[in-house]
mmCIF file of C-alpha atoms and ligand atoms in Angstrom:
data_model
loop_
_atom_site.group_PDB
_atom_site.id
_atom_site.type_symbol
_atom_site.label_atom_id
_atom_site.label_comp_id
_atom_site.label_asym_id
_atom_site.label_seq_id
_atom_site.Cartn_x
_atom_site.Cartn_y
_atom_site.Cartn_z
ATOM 1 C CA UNK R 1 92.611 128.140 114.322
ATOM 2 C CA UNK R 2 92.135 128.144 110.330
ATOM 3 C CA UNK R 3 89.672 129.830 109.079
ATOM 4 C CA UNK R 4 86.549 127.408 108.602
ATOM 5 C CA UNK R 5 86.809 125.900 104.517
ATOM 6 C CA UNK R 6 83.597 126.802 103.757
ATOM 7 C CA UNK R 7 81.858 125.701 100.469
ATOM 8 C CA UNK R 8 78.776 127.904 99.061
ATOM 9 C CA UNK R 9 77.483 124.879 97.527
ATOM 10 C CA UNK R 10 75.533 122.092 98.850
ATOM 11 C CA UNK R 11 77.059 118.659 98.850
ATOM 12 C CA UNK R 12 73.683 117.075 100.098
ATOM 13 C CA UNK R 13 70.448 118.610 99.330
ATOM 14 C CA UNK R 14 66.507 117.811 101.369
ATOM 15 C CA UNK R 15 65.977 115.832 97.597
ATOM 16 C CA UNK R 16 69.444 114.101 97.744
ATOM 17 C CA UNK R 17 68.607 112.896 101.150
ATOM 18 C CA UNK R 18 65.570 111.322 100.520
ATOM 19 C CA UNK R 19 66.610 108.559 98.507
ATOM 20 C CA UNK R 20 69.562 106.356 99.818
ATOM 21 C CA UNK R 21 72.786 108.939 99.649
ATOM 22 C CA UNK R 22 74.970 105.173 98.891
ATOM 23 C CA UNK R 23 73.523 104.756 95.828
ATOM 24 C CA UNK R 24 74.350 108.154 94.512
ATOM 25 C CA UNK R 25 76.448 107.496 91.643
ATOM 26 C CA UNK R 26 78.869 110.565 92.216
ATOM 27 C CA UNK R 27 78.893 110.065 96.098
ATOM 28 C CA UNK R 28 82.452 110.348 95.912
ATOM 29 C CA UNK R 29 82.406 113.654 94.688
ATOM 30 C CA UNK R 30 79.624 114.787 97.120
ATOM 31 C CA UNK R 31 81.453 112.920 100.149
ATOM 32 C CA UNK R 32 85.104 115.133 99.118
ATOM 33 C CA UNK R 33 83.037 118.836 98.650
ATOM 34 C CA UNK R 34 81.508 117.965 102.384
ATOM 35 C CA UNK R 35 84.311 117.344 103.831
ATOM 36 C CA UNK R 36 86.069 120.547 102.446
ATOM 37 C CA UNK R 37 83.855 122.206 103.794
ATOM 38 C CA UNK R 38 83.972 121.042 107.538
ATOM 39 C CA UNK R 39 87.318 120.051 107.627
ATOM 40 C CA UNK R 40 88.607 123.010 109.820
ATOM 41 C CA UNK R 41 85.535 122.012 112.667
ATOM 42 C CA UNK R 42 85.485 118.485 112.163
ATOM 43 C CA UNK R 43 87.484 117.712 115.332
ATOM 44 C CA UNK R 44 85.651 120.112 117.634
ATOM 45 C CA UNK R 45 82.647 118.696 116.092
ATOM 46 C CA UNK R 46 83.161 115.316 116.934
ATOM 47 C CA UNK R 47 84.781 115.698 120.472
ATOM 48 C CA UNK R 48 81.361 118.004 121.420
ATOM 49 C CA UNK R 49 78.839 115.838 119.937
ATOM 50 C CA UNK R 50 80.173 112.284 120.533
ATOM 51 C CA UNK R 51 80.320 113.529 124.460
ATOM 52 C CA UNK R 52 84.494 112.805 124.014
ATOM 53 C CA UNK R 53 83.434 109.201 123.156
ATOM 54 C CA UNK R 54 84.905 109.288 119.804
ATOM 55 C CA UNK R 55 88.643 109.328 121.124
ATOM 56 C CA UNK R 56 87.977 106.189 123.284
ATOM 57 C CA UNK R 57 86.186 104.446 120.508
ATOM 58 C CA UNK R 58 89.392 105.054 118.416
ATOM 59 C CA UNK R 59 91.942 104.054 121.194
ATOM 60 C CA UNK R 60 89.821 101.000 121.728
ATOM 61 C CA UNK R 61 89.820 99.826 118.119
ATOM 62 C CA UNK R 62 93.973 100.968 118.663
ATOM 63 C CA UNK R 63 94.261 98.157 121.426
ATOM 64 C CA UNK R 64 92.175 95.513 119.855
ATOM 65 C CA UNK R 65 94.675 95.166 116.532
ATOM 66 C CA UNK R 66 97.236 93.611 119.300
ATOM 67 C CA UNK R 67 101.299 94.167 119.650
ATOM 68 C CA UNK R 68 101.921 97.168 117.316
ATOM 69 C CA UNK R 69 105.779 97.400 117.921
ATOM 70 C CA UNK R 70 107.541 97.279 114.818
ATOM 71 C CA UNK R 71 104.615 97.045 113.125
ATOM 72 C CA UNK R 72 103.435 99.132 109.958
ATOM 73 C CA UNK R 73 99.955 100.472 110.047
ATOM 74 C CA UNK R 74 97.738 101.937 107.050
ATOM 75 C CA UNK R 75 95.070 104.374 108.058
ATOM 76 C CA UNK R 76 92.796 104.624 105.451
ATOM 77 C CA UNK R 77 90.260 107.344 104.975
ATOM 78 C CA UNK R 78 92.560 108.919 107.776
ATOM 79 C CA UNK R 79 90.246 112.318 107.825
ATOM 80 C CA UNK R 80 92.370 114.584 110.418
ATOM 81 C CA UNK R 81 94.532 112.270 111.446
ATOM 82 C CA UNK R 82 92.722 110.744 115.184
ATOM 83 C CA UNK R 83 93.059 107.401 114.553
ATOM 84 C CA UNK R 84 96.598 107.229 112.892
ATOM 85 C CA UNK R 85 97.442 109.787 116.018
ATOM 86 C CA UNK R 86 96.679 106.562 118.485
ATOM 87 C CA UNK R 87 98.735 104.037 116.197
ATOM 88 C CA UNK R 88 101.719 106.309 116.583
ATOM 89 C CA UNK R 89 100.597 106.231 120.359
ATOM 90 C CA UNK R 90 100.400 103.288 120.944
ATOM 91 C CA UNK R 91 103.574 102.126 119.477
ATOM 92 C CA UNK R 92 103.414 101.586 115.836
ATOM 93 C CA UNK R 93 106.444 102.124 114.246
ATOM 94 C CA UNK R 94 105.560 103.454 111.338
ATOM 95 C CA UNK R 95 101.778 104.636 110.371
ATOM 96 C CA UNK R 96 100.803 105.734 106.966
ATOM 97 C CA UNK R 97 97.430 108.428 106.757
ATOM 98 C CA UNK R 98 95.843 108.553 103.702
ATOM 99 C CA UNK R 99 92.600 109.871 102.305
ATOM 100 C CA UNK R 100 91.226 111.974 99.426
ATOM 101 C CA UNK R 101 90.032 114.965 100.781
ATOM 102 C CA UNK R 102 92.897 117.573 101.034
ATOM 103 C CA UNK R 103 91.407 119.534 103.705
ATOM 104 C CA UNK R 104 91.270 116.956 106.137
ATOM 105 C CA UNK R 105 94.821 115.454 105.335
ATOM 106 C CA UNK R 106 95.602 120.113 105.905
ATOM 107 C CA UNK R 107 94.304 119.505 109.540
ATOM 108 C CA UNK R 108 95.977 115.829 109.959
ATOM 109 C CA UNK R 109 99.227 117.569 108.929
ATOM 110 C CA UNK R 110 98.840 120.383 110.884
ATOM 111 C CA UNK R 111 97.753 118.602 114.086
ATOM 112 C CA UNK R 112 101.287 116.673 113.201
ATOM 113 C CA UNK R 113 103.527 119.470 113.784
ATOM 114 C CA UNK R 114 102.235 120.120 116.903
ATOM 115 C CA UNK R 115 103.489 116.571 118.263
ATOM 116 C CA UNK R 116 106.731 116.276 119.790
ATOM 117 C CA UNK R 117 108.400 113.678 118.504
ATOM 118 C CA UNK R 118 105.750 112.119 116.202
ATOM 119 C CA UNK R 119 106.956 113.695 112.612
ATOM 120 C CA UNK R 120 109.167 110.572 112.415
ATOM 121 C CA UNK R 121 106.731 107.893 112.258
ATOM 122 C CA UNK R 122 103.872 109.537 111.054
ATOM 123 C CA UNK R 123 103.201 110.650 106.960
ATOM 124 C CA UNK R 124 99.903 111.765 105.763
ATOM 125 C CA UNK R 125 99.337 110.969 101.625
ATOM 126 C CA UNK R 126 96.389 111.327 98.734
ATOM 127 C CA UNK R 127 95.426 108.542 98.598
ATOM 128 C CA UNK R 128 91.834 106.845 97.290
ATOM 129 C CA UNK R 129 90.279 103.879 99.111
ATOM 130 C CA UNK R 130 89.434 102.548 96.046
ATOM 131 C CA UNK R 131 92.602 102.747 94.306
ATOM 132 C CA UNK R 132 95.804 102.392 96.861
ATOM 133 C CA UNK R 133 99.087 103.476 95.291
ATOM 134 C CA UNK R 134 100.761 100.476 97.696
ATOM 135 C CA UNK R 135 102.271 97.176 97.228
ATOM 136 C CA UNK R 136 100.741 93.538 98.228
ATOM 137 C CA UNK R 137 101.161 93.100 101.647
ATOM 138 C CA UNK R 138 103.023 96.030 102.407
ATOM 139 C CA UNK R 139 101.097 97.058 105.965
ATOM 140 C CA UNK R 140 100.824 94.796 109.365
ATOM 141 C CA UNK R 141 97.884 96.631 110.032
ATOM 142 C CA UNK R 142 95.288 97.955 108.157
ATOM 143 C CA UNK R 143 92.696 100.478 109.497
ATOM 144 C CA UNK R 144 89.851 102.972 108.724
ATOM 145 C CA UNK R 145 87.367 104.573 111.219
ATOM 146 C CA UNK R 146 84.377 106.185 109.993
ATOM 147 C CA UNK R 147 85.255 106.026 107.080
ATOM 148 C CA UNK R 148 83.767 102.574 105.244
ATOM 149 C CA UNK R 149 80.739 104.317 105.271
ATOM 150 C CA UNK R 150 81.350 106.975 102.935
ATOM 151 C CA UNK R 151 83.315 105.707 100.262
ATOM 152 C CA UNK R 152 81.421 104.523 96.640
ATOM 153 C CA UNK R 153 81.881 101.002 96.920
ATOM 154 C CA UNK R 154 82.221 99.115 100.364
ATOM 155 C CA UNK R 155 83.597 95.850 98.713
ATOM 156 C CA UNK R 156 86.042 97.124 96.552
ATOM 157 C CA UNK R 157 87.533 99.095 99.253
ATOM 158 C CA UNK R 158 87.244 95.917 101.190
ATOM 159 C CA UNK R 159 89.149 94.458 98.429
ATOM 160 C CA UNK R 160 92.539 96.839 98.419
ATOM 161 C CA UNK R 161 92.500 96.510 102.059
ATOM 162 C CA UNK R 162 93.099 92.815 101.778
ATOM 163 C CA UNK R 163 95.273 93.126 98.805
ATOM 164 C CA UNK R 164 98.006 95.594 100.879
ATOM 165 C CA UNK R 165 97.596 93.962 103.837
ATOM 166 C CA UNK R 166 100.435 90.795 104.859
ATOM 167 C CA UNK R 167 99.312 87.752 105.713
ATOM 168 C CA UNK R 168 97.965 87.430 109.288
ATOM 169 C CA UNK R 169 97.887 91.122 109.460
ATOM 170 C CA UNK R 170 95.035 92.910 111.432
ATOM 171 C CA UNK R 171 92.088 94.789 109.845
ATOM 172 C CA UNK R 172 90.418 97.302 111.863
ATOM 173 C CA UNK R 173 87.302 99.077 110.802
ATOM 174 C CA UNK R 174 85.331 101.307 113.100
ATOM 175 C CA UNK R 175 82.037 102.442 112.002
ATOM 176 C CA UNK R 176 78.581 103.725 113.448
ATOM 177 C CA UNK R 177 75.946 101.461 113.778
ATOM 178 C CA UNK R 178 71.980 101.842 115.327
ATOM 179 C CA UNK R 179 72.022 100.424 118.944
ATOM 180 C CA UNK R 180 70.241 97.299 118.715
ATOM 181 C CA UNK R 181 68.158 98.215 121.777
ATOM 182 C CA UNK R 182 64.852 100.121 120.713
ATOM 183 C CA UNK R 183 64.408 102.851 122.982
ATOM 184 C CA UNK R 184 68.592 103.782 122.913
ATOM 185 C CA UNK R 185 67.719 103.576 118.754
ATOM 186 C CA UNK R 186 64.670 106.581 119.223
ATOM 187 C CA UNK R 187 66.887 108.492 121.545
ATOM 188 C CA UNK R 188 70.034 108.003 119.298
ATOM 189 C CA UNK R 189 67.766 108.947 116.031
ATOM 190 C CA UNK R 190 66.331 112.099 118.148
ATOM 191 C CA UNK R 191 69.709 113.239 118.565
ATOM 192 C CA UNK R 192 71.595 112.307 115.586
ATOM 193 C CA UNK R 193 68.325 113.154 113.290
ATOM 194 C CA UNK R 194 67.431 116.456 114.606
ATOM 195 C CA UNK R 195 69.340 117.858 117.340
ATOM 196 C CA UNK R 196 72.956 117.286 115.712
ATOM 197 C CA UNK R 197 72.263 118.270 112.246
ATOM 198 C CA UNK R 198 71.861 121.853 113.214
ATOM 199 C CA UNK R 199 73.849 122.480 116.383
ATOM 200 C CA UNK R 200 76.981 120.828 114.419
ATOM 201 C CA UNK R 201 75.901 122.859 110.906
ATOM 202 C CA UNK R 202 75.840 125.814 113.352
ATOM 203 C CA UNK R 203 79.379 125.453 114.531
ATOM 204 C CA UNK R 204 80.801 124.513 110.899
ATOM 205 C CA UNK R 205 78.915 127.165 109.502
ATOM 206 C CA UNK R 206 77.619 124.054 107.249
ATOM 207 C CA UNK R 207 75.790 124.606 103.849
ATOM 208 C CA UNK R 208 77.149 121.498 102.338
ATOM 209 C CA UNK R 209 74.584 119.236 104.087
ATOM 210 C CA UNK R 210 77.509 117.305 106.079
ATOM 211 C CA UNK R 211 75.631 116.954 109.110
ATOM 212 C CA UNK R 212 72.085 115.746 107.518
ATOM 213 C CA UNK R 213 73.875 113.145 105.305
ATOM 214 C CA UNK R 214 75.637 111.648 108.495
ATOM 215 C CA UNK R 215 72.380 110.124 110.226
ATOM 216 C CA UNK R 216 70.689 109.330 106.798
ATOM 217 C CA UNK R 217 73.994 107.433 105.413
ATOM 218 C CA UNK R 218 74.591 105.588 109.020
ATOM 219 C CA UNK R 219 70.613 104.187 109.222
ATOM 220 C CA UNK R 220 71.192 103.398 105.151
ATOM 221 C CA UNK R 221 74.354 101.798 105.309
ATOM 222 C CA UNK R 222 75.356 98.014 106.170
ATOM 223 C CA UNK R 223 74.410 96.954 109.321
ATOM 224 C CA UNK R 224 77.327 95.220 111.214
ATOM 225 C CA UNK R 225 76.247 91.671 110.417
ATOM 226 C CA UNK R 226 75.872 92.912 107.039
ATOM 227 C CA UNK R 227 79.907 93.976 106.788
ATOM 228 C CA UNK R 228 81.095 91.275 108.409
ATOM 229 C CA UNK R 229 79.626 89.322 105.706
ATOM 230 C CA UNK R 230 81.030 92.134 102.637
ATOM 231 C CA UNK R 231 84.564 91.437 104.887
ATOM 232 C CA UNK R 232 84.414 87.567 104.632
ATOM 233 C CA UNK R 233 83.389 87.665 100.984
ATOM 234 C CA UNK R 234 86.601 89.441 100.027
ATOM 235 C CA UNK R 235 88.559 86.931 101.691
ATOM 236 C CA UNK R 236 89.147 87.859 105.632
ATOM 237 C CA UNK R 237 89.003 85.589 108.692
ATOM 238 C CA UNK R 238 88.744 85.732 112.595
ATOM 239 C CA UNK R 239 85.922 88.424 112.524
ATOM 240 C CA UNK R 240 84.928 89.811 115.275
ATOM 241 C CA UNK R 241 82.930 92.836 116.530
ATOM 242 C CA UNK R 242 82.965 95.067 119.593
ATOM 243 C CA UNK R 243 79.891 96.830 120.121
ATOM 244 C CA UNK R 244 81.132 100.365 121.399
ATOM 245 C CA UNK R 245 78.689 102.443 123.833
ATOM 246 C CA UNK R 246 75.534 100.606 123.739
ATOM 247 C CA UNK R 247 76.451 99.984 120.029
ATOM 248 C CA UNK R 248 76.371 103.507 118.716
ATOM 249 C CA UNK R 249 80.057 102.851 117.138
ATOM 250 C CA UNK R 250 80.831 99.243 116.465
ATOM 251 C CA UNK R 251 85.107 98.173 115.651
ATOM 252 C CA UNK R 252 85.019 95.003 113.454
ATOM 253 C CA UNK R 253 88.334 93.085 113.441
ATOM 254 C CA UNK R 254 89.504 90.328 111.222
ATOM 255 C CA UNK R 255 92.569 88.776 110.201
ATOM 256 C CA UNK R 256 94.007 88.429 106.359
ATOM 257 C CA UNK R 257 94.834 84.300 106.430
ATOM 258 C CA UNK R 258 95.500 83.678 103.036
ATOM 259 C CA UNK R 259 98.888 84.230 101.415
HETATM 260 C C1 SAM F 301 84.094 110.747 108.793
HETATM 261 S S1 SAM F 301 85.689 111.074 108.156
HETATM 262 C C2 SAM F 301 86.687 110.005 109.164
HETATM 263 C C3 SAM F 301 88.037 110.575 109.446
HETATM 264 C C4 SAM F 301 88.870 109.828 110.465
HETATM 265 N N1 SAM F 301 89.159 108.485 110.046
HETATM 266 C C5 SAM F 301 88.276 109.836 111.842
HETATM 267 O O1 SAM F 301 88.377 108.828 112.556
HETATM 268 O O2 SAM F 301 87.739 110.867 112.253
HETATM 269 C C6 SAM F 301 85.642 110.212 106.632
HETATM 270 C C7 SAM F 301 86.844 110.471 105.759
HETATM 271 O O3 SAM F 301 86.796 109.537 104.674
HETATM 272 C C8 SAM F 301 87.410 110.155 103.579
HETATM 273 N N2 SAM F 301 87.066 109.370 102.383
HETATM 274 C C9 SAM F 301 85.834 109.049 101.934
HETATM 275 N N3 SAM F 301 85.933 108.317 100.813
HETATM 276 C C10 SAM F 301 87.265 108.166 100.561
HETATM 277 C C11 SAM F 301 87.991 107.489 99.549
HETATM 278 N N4 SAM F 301 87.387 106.849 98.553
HETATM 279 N N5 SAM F 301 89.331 107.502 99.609
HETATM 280 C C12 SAM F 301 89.969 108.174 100.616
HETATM 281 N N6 SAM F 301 89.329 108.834 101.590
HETATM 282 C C13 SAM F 301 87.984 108.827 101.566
HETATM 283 C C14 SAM F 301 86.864 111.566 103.617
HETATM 284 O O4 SAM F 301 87.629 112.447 102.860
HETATM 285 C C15 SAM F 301 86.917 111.850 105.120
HETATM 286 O O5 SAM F 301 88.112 112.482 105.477
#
C-alpha cells in the first residue's frame, strides 16, 4: 500500500467549519489539499464507514444510465477511480476519469493496473469540472458521484456537463443527501457528525479536516429537490431521483434533449 499523502496543513479548520464551507471563495483549493492528503485511505475509508454501501450505490447509479455498449462515458470528479471502474464493468466501451486532484487520479491509475483486461477502455486525465478540455457532445454518458458537492460552483459544472454531453445522452450524479425521515436524520448526524470524523481522521492519519468538512458540506449543500432544479435550469430533462439506503446517498438522472 502507498504510503498515506499526508499534508501538515489543515485544509478545514473548527473556524472554517462554522460558516458554510460552499461559500468559501478558495474552496477549490481547500477541496484539492484534502484530498491529497487522504487520497492513499480514501477507499478503505469509504468501504469501512459506508458499511460496503458505497460500491452498491455506485453500481446502482451504473445500471440506471441504461444500455452502455458502445457507449462513451465521462466520469467526472472520478476521485480513485470506483465509479468509472463499474462503467468499464458494466460494459462501456470506452470511459474517460477525470478530476483535479493528482493523488486520487495516483490511486485510480494504480487500482487500473491491477485489472486484467481493463487498461484498454479505461484513461484517467486532469481535468477541472469547471473547465472540461472536451468537445460538444463528445460523451453518451456523463457521470460524477460524490463529487457535485465539492466543486466551487454547482451550476457551472452543471453547465459543461450538458455542453459535452450528446443529445439524449444520460447524466448521472450521485450525491449524499439527509434521510428525509427524522429519527434516521439524528442517527445519520450522530454518526456522520461525531463518530466518523475521528475514527476515519484516525485511519487517514487526517490533519487536513477531510472528515469534519464531509458532514458540514453534505447538511450545507443542495438538497435533492434543490439540484434537480440547478439541473433543469441548465437545460436537462427526464429527471429523476433514486433515493439510495433510506436516502443517505441519492443518484439523480436526467437526459440532455436539446441539440
Ligand atoms: C468525494 S471524492 C469522489 C470520488 C469518486 N467519484 C468516488 O465515487 O469515490 C470527490 C472528488 O472530486 C474531486 N473534485 C472536486 N472538485 C473538482 C473539480 N472542480 N474538478 C475536478 N475534480 C474535482 C476531488 O479531487 C475528489 O477526488
Amino acid at each position: 500500500m502507498a504510503a498515506p499523502n499526508r499534508s501538515s496543513q489543515v485544509a478545514w479548520g473548527r473556524d472554517d467549519l462554522s460558516q458554510d464551507p460552499h461559500g468559501a471563495p478558495d474552496k477549490a483549493s481547500r477541496v484539492r489539499q484534502m484530498f491529497s492528503s487522504i487520497a492513499s485511505s480514501y477507499d478503505l475509508n469509504n468501504r469501512l464507514h459506508s458499511f460496503g454501501r458505497d460500491q452498491v450505490w455506485r453500481r446502482r447509479t451504473v445500471a440506471l444510465c441504461g444500455e452502455l455498449q458502445g457507449r462513451r462515458v465521462l466520469d467526472i470528479a472520478c476521485g480513485t477511480g470506483d465509479l468509472a471502474q463499474a462503467f468499464v464493468s458494466a460494459g462501456a466501451e470506452q470511459v474517460v476519469g477525470v478530476d483535479f486532484t493528482e493523488a486520487m487520479l495516483e490511486q485510480a491509475r494504480l487500482k487500473a493496473q491491477r485489472l486484467p483486461g481493463v487498461s484498454a477502455r479505461l484513461r484517467y486525465e486532469w481535468a477541472d469540472a469547471l473547465d472540461l478540455p472536451f468537445e460538444d457532445a463528445s460523451f453518451d454518458v456523463v457521470s460524477i458521484a460524490f463529487g457535485i458537492r465539492n466543486v466551487q460552483r454547482t451550476e457551472d459544472a452543471l453547465a459543461q456537463m450538458h455542453r459535452v454531453l450528446r443529445p439524449r445522452g444520460a447524466l448521472a450524479i450521485l450525491e449524499f443527501a439527509e434521510p428525509p425521515n427524522r429519527l434516521l436524520r439524528a442517527l445519520n448526524h450522530l454518526y456522520t457528525g461525531w463518530v466518523m470524523p475521528r475514527t476515519a481522521a484516525l485511519i487517514a492519519r487526517d490533519r487536513s479536516g477531510a472528515y469534519s468538512y464531509l458532514p458540514k458540506s453534505i447538511e450545507s449543500y443542495l438538497s435533492p429537490l434543490s439540484l434537480r432544479g440547478a439541473v433543469e435550469s441548465v437545460g436537462f430533462d427526464q429527471v429523476r431521483q433514486i433515493p439510495m439506503t433510506f436516502g443517505v446517498a441519492v443518484a439523480t438522472i436526467a437526459r440532455r434533449m436539446t441539440v
